[in-house]
């Protein structure tokens, strides 16, 4: 993995961004960005063709570690990818909207 992957703060993510959430299903179910696409980290290689080859991809996980690894992988496979600094914890701290699969109050798991 490259020593530096591009990162963006929550405040810099465009409203129409392609946001790829790479957390596990239980984490996604607890709380996620409504417009995000969910592909767990370990499924990304098998599902690479589902991820756009053109345009910027913003990759998010809980705190930024897994998403940094996926960002590097996507770049190695010709995608324009940027890691979301601080992940869903930063998203929640910033007060950005989230939804849960259960309809209960969303939270970061």
CSV table of N, CA and C in Angstrom, one decimal:
chain,number,residue,atom,x,y,z
A,1,UNK,N,0.8,-1.2,0.0
A,1,UNK,CA,0.0,0.0,0.0
A,1,UNK,C,0.9,1.2,0.0
A,2,UNK,N,0.5,2.2,-0.8
A,2,UNK,CA,1.3,3.5,-0.8
A,2,UNK,C,1.3,4.1,0.5
A,3,UNK,N,2.4,4.8,0.8
A,3,UNK,CA,2.5,5.5,2.2
A,3,UNK,C,1.5,6.6,2.3
A,4,UNK,N,1.1,7.2,1.2
A,4,UNK,CA,0.2,8.3,1.2
A,4,UNK,C,-1.0,8.0,0.3
A,5,UNK,N,-2.2,8.0,0.8
A,5,UNK,CA,-3.3,8.0,-0.1
A,5,UNK,C,-4.0,9.3,0.0
A,6,UNK,N,-4.7,9.8,-1.0
A,6,UNK,CA,-5.3,11.1,-0.9
A,6,UNK,C,-6.5,11.0,0.1
A,7,UNK,N,-6.6,12.1,0.9
A,7,UNK,CA,-7.7,12.1,1.9
A,7,UNK,C,-8.4,13.4,1.8
A,8,UNK,N,-9.7,13.4,2.2
A,8,UNK,CA,-10.5,14.5,2.2
A,8,UNK,C,-11.3,14.6,3.5
A,9,UNK,N,-11.5,15.8,4.0
A,9,UNK,CA,-12.2,16.0,5.2
A,9,UNK,C,-13.7,15.9,4.9
A,10,UNK,N,-14.5,15.6,5.8
A,10,UNK,CA,-16.0,15.5,5.6
A,10,UNK,C,-16.6,16.7,4.9
A,11,UNK,N,-16.1,17.9,5.4
A,11,UNK,CA,-16.7,19.1,4.8
A,11,UNK,C,-16.4,19.3,3.3
A,12,UNK,N,-15.4,18.6,2.8
A,12,UNK,CA,-15.0,18.8,1.4
A,12,UNK,C,-15.7,17.9,0.4
A,13,UNK,N,-16.5,16.9,1.0
A,13,UNK,CA,-17.1,15.9,0.1
A,13,UNK,C,-18.3,16.6,-0.6
A,14,UNK,N,-18.3,16.5,-2.0
A,14,UNK,CA,-19.4,17.1,-2.7
A,14,UNK,C,-20.8,16.4,-2.4
A,15,UNK,N,-21.9,17.2,-2.5
A,15,UNK,CA,-23.2,16.6,-2.1
A,15,UNK,C,-23.6,15.5,-3.1
A,16,UNK,N,-23.1,15.5,-4.3
A,16,UNK,CA,-23.4,14.4,-5.3
A,16,UNK,C,-22.3,13.4,-5.4
A,17,UNK,N,-21.5,13.3,-4.4
A,17,UNK,CA,-20.3,12.3,-4.4
A,17,UNK,C,-20.8,10.9,-4.5
A,18,UNK,N,-19.9,10.1,-5.2
A,18,UNK,CA,-20.1,8.6,-5.1
A,18,UNK,C,-19.4,8.2,-3.9
A,19,UNK,N,-20.1,7.8,-2.8
A,19,UNK,CA,-19.5,7.5,-1.5
A,19,UNK,C,-19.6,6.0,-1.4
A,20,UNK,N,-18.5,5.3,-1.2
A,20,UNK,CA,-18.4,3.9,-1.1
A,20,UNK,C,-18.1,3.5,0.3
A,21,UNK,N,-19.0,2.9,1.0
A,21,UNK,CA,-18.9,2.5,2.4
A,21,UNK,C,-18.4,1.0,2.4
A,22,UNK,N,-17.2,0.8,3.0
A,22,UNK,CA,-16.6,-0.5,3.0
A,22,UNK,C,-16.7,-1.3,4.3
A,23,UNK,N,-17.6,-0.8,5.2
A,23,UNK,CA,-17.7,-1.5,6.5
A,23,UNK,C,-18.5,-2.8,6.4
A,24,UNK,N,-18.5,-3.5,7.4
A,24,UNK,CA,-19.2,-4.8,7.5
A,24,UNK,C,-20.7,-4.6,7.6
A,25,UNK,N,-21.5,-5.6,7.2
A,25,UNK,CA,-22.9,-5.4,7.1
A,25,UNK,C,-23.6,-4.9,8.5
A,26,UNK,N,-23.1,-5.4,9.6
A,26,UNK,CA,-23.6,-5.0,10.9
A,26,UNK,C,-23.4,-3.5,11.1
A,27,UNK,N,-22.2,-3.0,10.7
A,27,UNK,CA,-21.9,-1.6,10.8
A,27,UNK,C,-22.8,-0.8,10.0
A,28,UNK,N,-22.9,-1.2,8.7
A,28,UNK,CA,-23.8,-0.5,7.7
A,28,UNK,C,-25.2,-0.4,8.3
A,29,UNK,N,-25.7,-1.5,8.8
A,29,UNK,CA,-27.1,-1.6,9.3
A,29,UNK,C,-27.4,-0.6,10.4
A,30,UNK,N,-26.4,-0.4,11.3
A,30,UNK,CA,-26.5,0.5,12.4
A,30,UNK,C,-26.6,1.9,12.0
A,31,UNK,N,-25.9,2.3,11.0
A,31,UNK,CA,-26.0,3.7,10.5
A,31,UNK,C,-25.1,4.0,9.3
A,32,UNK,N,-25.6,4.6,8.3
A,32,UNK,CA,-24.9,4.9,7.1
A,32,UNK,C,-25.4,6.1,6.4
A,33,UNK,N,-24.7,6.6,5.5
A,33,UNK,CA,-25.1,7.7,4.6
A,33,UNK,C,-26.1,7.2,3.6
A,34,UNK,N,-27.3,7.8,3.6
A,34,UNK,CA,-28.4,7.3,2.8
A,34,UNK,C,-28.0,7.0,1.3
A,35,UNK,N,-27.2,7.9,0.7
A,35,UNK,CA,-26.8,7.8,-0.7
A,35,UNK,C,-25.6,6.9,-0.9
A,36,UNK,N,-25.0,6.4,0.1
A,36,UNK,CA,-23.8,5.6,0.0
A,36,UNK,C,-24.0,4.3,-0.7
A,37,UNK,N,-23.0,3.7,-1.3
A,37,UNK,CA,-23.0,2.4,-1.9
A,37,UNK,C,-22.3,1.5,-0.9
A,38,UNK,N,-22.8,0.3,-0.6
A,38,UNK,CA,-22.2,-0.6,0.4
A,38,UNK,C,-21.6,-1.7,-0.3
A,39,UNK,N,-20.3,-1.8,-0.2
A,39,UNK,CA,-19.5,-3.0,-0.6
A,39,UNK,C,-18.5,-3.3,0.5
A,40,UNK,N,-18.7,-4.3,1.3
A,40,UNK,CA,-17.7,-4.5,2.4
A,40,UNK,C,-16.3,-4.7,1.8
A,41,UNK,N,-15.3,-4.3,2.6
A,41,UNK,CA,-13.9,-4.3,2.1
A,41,UNK,C,-13.5,-5.6,1.5
A,42,UNK,N,-13.8,-6.7,2.1
A,42,UNK,CA,-13.3,-8.0,1.5
A,42,UNK,C,-14.0,-8.4,0.2
A,43,UNK,N,-15.1,-7.7,-0.1
A,43,UNK,CA,-15.8,-8.0,-1.3
A,43,UNK,C,-15.4,-7.1,-2.5
A,44,UNK,N,-14.6,-6.1,-2.2
A,44,UNK,CA,-14.3,-5.1,-3.3
A,44,UNK,C,-13.6,-5.8,-4.4
A,45,UNK,N,-12.6,-6.6,-4.3
A,45,UNK,CA,-11.9,-7.2,-5.4
A,45,UNK,C,-12.9,-8.0,-6.3
A,46,UNK,N,-13.8,-8.8,-5.8
A,46,UNK,CA,-14.8,-9.5,-6.5
A,46,UNK,C,-15.9,-8.6,-7.2
A,47,UNK,N,-16.1,-7.5,-6.6
A,47,UNK,CA,-17.2,-6.6,-7.1
A,47,UNK,C,-16.6,-5.3,-7.7
A,48,UNK,N,-15.4,-5.3,-8.1
A,48,UNK,CA,-14.7,-4.1,-8.7
A,48,UNK,C,-15.5,-3.6,-9.9
A,49,UNK,N,-16.1,-4.4,-10.7
A,49,UNK,CA,-16.8,-4.0,-11.9
A,49,UNK,C,-18.1,-3.2,-11.5
A,50,UNK,N,-18.5,-3.2,-10.3
A,50,UNK,CA,-19.7,-2.4,-9.8
A,50,UNK,C,-19.3,-1.0,-9.4
A,51,UNK,N,-18.0,-0.8,-9.3
A,51,UNK,CA,-17.5,0.6,-8.9
A,51,UNK,C,-17.1,1.3,-10.2
A,52,UNK,N,-17.6,2.6,-10.3
A,52,UNK,CA,-17.4,3.3,-11.5
A,52,UNK,C,-15.9,3.5,-11.8
A,53,UNK,N,-15.6,3.4,-13.1
A,53,UNK,CA,-14.2,3.6,-13.6
A,53,UNK,C,-13.9,5.0,-13.9
A,54,UNK,N,-15.0,5.8,-14.0
A,54,UNK,CA,-14.8,7.2,-14.3
A,54,UNK,C,-15.4,8.1,-13.1
A,55,UNK,N,-14.8,9.2,-12.8
A,55,UNK,CA,-15.3,10.0,-11.7
A,55,UNK,C,-14.6,9.6,-10.4
A,56,UNK,N,-14.7,10.5,-9.5
A,56,UNK,CA,-14.1,10.4,-8.2
A,56,UNK,C,-14.9,9.5,-7.3
A,57,UNK,N,-14.2,8.6,-6.5
A,57,UNK,CA,-14.9,7.7,-5.6
A,57,UNK,C,-14.4,8.1,-4.2
A,58,UNK,N,-15.3,8.4,-3.3
A,58,UNK,CA,-14.9,8.7,-1.9
A,58,UNK,C,-15.2,7.5,-1.0
A,59,UNK,N,-14.1,7.0,-0.4
A,59,UNK,CA,-14.2,5.7,0.3
A,59,UNK,C,-14.3,6.0,1.8
A,60,UNK,N,-15.2,5.3,2.5
A,60,UNK,CA,-15.4,5.6,3.9
A,60,UNK,C,-15.6,4.3,4.7
A,61,UNK,N,-15.1,4.2,5.9
A,61,UNK,CA,-15.3,3.1,6.8
A,61,UNK,C,-15.6,3.7,8.2
A,62,UNK,N,-15.3,3.1,9.3
A,62,UNK,CA,-15.6,3.6,10.6
A,62,UNK,C,-14.7,4.8,11.0
A,63,UNK,N,-13.3,4.6,10.8
A,63,UNK,CA,-12.4,5.7,11.2
A,63,UNK,C,-11.4,6.0,10.2
A,64,UNK,N,-11.3,5.3,9.1
A,64,UNK,CA,-10.4,5.7,8.0
A,64,UNK,C,-9.3,4.7,7.6
A,65,UNK,N,-9.1,3.7,8.5
A,65,UNK,CA,-8.1,2.7,8.2
A,65,UNK,C,-8.4,1.7,7.0
A,66,UNK,N,-9.5,1.1,7.1
A,66,UNK,CA,-9.9,0.2,6.1
A,66,UNK,C,-10.1,0.9,4.7
A,67,UNK,N,-10.8,2.1,4.9
A,67,UNK,CA,-11.0,2.8,3.6
A,67,UNK,C,-9.7,3.3,3.0
A,68,UNK,N,-8.7,3.6,3.7
A,68,UNK,CA,-7.4,3.9,3.2
A,68,UNK,C,-6.8,2.8,2.4
A,69,UNK,N,-7.0,1.6,2.9
A,69,UNK,CA,-6.5,0.4,2.2
A,69,UNK,C,-7.3,0.2,0.9
A,70,UNK,N,-8.6,0.3,0.9
A,70,UNK,CA,-9.4,0.2,-0.3
A,70,UNK,C,-9.1,1.3,-1.3
A,71,UNK,N,-8.9,2.5,-0.8
A,71,UNK,CA,-8.5,3.6,-1.7
A,71,UNK,C,-7.3,3.3,-2.5
A,72,UNK,N,-6.3,2.8,-1.8
A,72,UNK,CA,-5.0,2.4,-2.4
A,72,UNK,C,-5.3,1.3,-3.5
A,73,UNK,N,-6.1,0.3,-3.1
A,73,UNK,CA,-6.4,-0.8,-4.0
A,73,UNK,C,-7.1,-0.3,-5.3
A,74,UNK,N,-8.1,0.6,-5.1
A,74,UNK,CA,-8.8,1.2,-6.2
A,74,UNK,C,-7.9,2.0,-7.1
A,75,UNK,N,-7.0,2.7,-6.5
A,75,UNK,CA,-6.0,3.5,-7.3
A,75,UNK,C,-5.2,2.5,-8.2
A,76,UNK,N,-4.7,1.4,-7.5
A,76,UNK,CA,-3.9,0.4,-8.3
A,76,UNK,C,-4.7,-0.2,-9.4
A,77,UNK,N,-6.0,-0.1,-9.3
A,77,UNK,CA,-6.9,-0.7,-10.4
A,77,UNK,C,-7.5,0.4,-11.2
A,78,UNK,N,-6.9,1.5,-11.3
A,78,UNK,CA,-7.2,2.5,-12.3
A,78,UNK,C,-8.4,3.4,-11.9
A,79,UNK,N,-8.8,3.4,-10.7
A,79,UNK,CA,-9.9,4.2,-10.2
A,79,UNK,C,-9.4,5.5,-9.6
A,80,UNK,N,-10.1,6.6,-9.6
A,80,UNK,CA,-9.8,7.8,-8.9
A,80,UNK,C,-10.5,7.7,-7.6
A,81,UNK,N,-9.7,7.5,-6.5
A,81,UNK,CA,-10.3,7.2,-5.2
A,81,UNK,C,-9.7,8.1,-4.2
A,82,UNK,N,-10.5,8.6,-3.2
A,82,UNK,CA,-10.0,9.4,-2.1
A,82,UNK,C,-10.6,8.9,-0.8
A,83,UNK,N,-9.7,8.8,0.2
A,83,UNK,CA,-10.1,8.3,1.5
A,83,UNK,C,-10.8,9.4,2.3
A,84,UNK,N,-11.9,9.1,3.0
A,84,UNK,CA,-12.6,10.0,3.8
A,84,UNK,C,-12.0,10.0,5.2
A,85,UNK,N,-11.3,11.1,5.5
A,85,UNK,CA,-10.6,11.3,6.8
A,85,UNK,C,-11.5,11.1,8.0
A,86,UNK,N,-11.2,10.3,8.9
A,86,UNK,CA,-12.0,10.1,10.1
A,86,UNK,C,-13.2,9.2,10.0
A,87,UNK,N,-13.6,8.9,8.7
A,87,UNK,CA,-14.6,7.9,8.5
A,87,UNK,C,-16.0,8.3,9.0
A,88,UNK,N,-16.8,7.3,9.3
A,88,UNK,CA,-18.2,7.6,9.8
A,88,UNK,C,-18.2,8.2,11.2
A,89,UNK,N,-17.1,8.0,12.0
A,89,UNK,CA,-17.0,8.7,13.3
A,89,UNK,C,-17.0,10.2,13.0
A,90,UNK,N,-16.2,10.7,12.1
A,90,UNK,CA,-16.1,12.1,11.8
A,90,UNK,C,-17.4,12.6,11.2
A,91,UNK,N,-18.0,11.7,10.3
A,91,UNK,CA,-19.3,12.1,9.7
A,91,UNK,C,-20.4,12.3,10.8
A,92,UNK,N,-20.4,11.4,11.8
A,92,UNK,CA,-21.4,11.6,12.9
A,92,UNK,C,-21.1,12.8,13.8
A,93,UNK,N,-19.8,13.0,14.0
A,93,UNK,CA,-19.4,14.1,14.8
A,93,UNK,C,-19.7,15.4,14.2
A,94,UNK,N,-19.7,15.5,12.8
A,94,UNK,CA,-20.0,16.7,12.1
A,94,UNK,C,-21.5,16.9,12.0
A,95,UNK,N,-22.3,15.9,12.5
A,95,UNK,CA,-23.7,16.1,12.5
A,95,UNK,C,-24.4,15.8,11.2
A,96,UNK,N,-23.7,15.2,10.3
A,96,UNK,CA,-24.2,14.9,9.0
A,96,UNK,C,-25.3,13.8,9.1
A,97,UNK,N,-26.3,13.8,8.2
A,97,UNK,CA,-27.4,12.9,8.3
A,97,UNK,C,-27.0,11.4,8.0
A,98,UNK,N,-27.6,10.5,8.7
A,98,UNK,CA,-27.5,9.1,8.6
A,98,UNK,C,-28.8,8.4,8.7
A,99,UNK,N,-28.9,7.2,8.2
A,99,UNK,CA,-30.1,6.4,8.3
A,99,UNK,C,-29.6,5.0,8.8
A,100,UNK,N,-30.6,4.2,9.4
A,100,UNK,CA,-30.3,2.9,9.8
A,100,UNK,C,-31.2,1.9,9.1
A,101,UNK,N,-30.9,0.7,9.0
A,101,UNK,CA,-31.7,-0.3,8.3
A,101,UNK,C,-33.0,-0.6,9.1
A,102,UNK,N,-32.9,-0.5,10.5
A,102,UNK,CA,-34.0,-0.8,11.4
A,102,UNK,C,-35.0,0.3,11.5
A,103,UNK,N,-34.6,1.5,11.1
A,103,UNK,CA,-35.5,2.6,11.3
A,103,UNK,C,-35.3,3.3,12.7
A,104,UNK,N,-34.4,2.6,13.5
A,104,UNK,CA,-34.1,3.2,14.8
A,104,UNK,C,-33.1,4.4,14.6
A,105,UNK,N,-32.8,5.1,15.7
A,105,UNK,CA,-31.8,6.2,15.6
A,105,UNK,C,-30.5,5.6,15.1
A,106,UNK,N,-30.0,6.1,13.9
A,106,UNK,CA,-28.7,5.6,13.4
A,106,UNK,C,-27.5,6.0,14.3
A,107,UNK,N,-26.6,5.1,14.3
A,107,UNK,CA,-25.3,5.4,15.1
A,107,UNK,C,-24.2,4.6,14.4
A,108,UNK,N,-23.0,5.0,14.8
A,108,UNK,CA,-21.8,4.4,14.2
A,108,UNK,C,-21.4,3.2,15.1
A,109,UNK,N,-21.4,2.0,14.5
A,109,UNK,CA,-21.1,0.8,15.2
A,109,UNK,C,-19.6,0.5,15.1
